[in-house]
XYZ file of C-alpha atoms in Angstrom:
169
model
C 45.445 65.777 36.478
C 48.776 64.778 35.092
C 51.821 67.054 34.982
C 50.685 69.609 37.525
C 47.114 70.363 36.509
C 44.451 70.354 39.199
C 41.374 68.158 39.440
C 38.267 69.326 41.308
C 36.692 66.670 43.536
C 33.725 68.864 44.407
C 33.373 72.569 44.874
C 36.211 72.779 47.388
C 38.571 69.750 47.352
C 41.554 69.652 44.998
C 43.978 66.849 44.072
C 47.356 67.854 42.741
C 50.905 66.594 42.431
C 53.146 67.619 45.312
C 55.695 70.358 44.640
C 59.011 70.976 46.395
C 57.283 73.638 48.523
C 54.856 70.974 49.801
C 57.522 68.783 51.376
C 57.142 70.144 54.949
C 53.365 69.627 55.006
C 53.708 66.254 53.282
C 56.179 65.177 55.958
C 53.719 66.343 58.646
C 51.024 64.182 57.029
C 53.433 61.231 57.006
C 54.004 61.769 60.726
C 50.221 61.900 61.280
C 49.886 58.603 59.387
C 52.589 57.029 61.555
C 50.788 58.225 64.675
C 47.469 56.788 63.431
C 49.154 53.447 62.711
C 50.846 53.503 66.130
C 54.225 53.512 64.378
C 55.597 56.973 65.220
C 58.702 55.306 66.634
C 59.453 53.958 63.142
C 59.765 57.408 61.528
C 63.482 57.950 61.127
C 63.498 59.933 57.886
C 63.344 63.675 57.411
C 61.952 66.277 55.002
C 65.302 66.710 53.225
C 65.446 63.044 52.237
C 61.793 63.131 51.215
C 62.433 66.135 48.979
C 65.471 64.471 47.406
C 63.534 61.282 46.667
C 60.535 63.158 45.267
C 62.343 65.744 43.169
C 65.984 64.696 42.842
C 67.604 62.923 39.946
C 66.683 60.186 39.907
C 63.324 60.601 41.604
C 62.069 57.471 43.311
C 58.542 58.400 44.359
C 55.597 60.593 43.457
C 52.994 62.150 45.723
C 49.521 63.553 45.265
C 48.107 65.991 47.814
C 44.446 66.455 48.614
C 43.548 70.008 49.636
C 40.324 71.244 51.114
C 39.868 75.008 51.306
C 43.618 75.486 50.793
C 44.653 73.037 53.535
C 46.461 69.769 52.793
C 44.227 67.098 54.350
C 45.508 63.922 52.725
C 48.031 62.374 50.387
C 48.963 59.369 48.308
C 52.630 58.444 47.887
C 53.498 55.885 45.209
C 56.124 54.469 42.871
C 56.466 51.966 40.049
C 56.868 48.255 40.555
C 56.858 45.463 37.990
C 54.902 42.262 37.459
C 56.902 39.551 35.752
C 53.731 37.497 35.297
C 51.943 40.355 33.508
C 55.198 41.683 32.026
C 53.890 45.147 32.814
C 54.756 47.914 35.218
C 52.431 48.642 38.080
C 51.925 51.358 40.632
C 52.583 50.539 44.260
C 50.749 52.782 46.684
C 53.083 53.121 49.660
C 50.793 55.354 51.697
C 47.250 56.678 51.455
C 46.161 58.916 54.293
C 43.426 61.425 55.044
C 43.385 63.318 58.323
C 40.715 61.752 60.566
C 38.525 64.860 60.695
C 38.299 64.898 56.877
C 37.404 61.254 56.338
C 34.088 60.088 54.895
C 34.027 62.995 52.452
C 35.219 61.044 49.409
C 38.815 62.286 49.600
C 40.407 58.863 50.070
C 38.339 57.403 47.257
C 39.249 60.336 45.012
C 42.962 59.800 45.720
C 42.868 56.094 44.957
C 40.655 56.640 41.903
C 43.180 59.167 40.644
C 45.975 56.614 41.075
C 43.926 54.044 39.165
C 43.502 56.592 36.362
C 47.266 57.196 36.372
C 47.922 53.448 36.253
C 45.619 53.029 33.247
C 46.997 56.084 31.434
C 50.592 54.918 32.032
C 49.938 51.394 30.741
C 50.258 49.709 34.116
C 48.783 46.284 34.752
C 47.929 46.758 38.405
C 47.635 49.088 41.348
C 48.496 47.476 44.644
C 49.228 48.290 48.262
C 49.349 46.782 51.746
C 47.026 47.290 54.682
C 47.593 46.546 58.355
C 45.543 43.550 59.481
C 44.032 45.462 62.422
C 42.854 48.400 60.276
C 39.338 47.124 59.617
C 37.968 50.518 58.487
C 40.633 50.644 55.756
C 40.046 46.996 54.801
C 36.308 47.653 54.505
C 36.957 50.759 52.398
C 39.343 48.921 50.067
C 36.940 46.025 49.597
C 34.086 48.446 48.929
C 36.029 50.037 46.055
C 36.750 46.619 44.525
C 40.160 45.696 45.949
C 41.007 42.093 46.732
C 42.790 41.455 50.031
C 45.367 38.721 49.312
C 45.384 36.387 52.343
C 48.211 34.151 51.138
C 50.881 36.844 50.713
C 53.134 38.206 53.445
C 55.489 41.172 53.297
C 59.175 40.348 53.721
C 61.495 43.106 54.872
C 65.190 43.482 55.661
C 66.236 46.779 57.302
C 68.829 48.323 59.581
C 71.696 46.111 60.752
C 70.215 43.067 58.991
C 70.209 44.903 55.661
C 73.754 46.127 56.253
C 74.945 42.616 57.104
C 73.199 41.122 54.071
C 74.501 43.846 51.756
C 78.099 43.659 53.007
C 78.965 39.942 53.107
């Protein structure tokens, strides 16, 4: 399922790359993810920026939609990173989300398996992502599919006024 072709998960679920027409529903899924993670107050972006970053020049991100009976029920949004130790690119999964009523149907596993296939086909050395420490169902799922949770690493982030101050000395 590279370059726009579709991949059947079963008789009814489809994985496919997002198109410009999908941006509104993709943004709705992002908002649903933020609500699930109790972070709705953090959503400050908008569909126009999302579209620009997905399909502009340059594009910064890619997204895969999961559809069930014609309805978008989940997504994976990702981009390249780089490992200096491996001296190889990798794929960083920014978000993986399936609407709660569609979970436990193999959709999340199909999305992450698809990303692993992309990583292998693109010569990447790793697929990685973060998970909230309170999200035990996600942690259990990730461990079940073979992921290692790295206890010694912490995410560092500079945003908003701190980023502006750091970037404009």
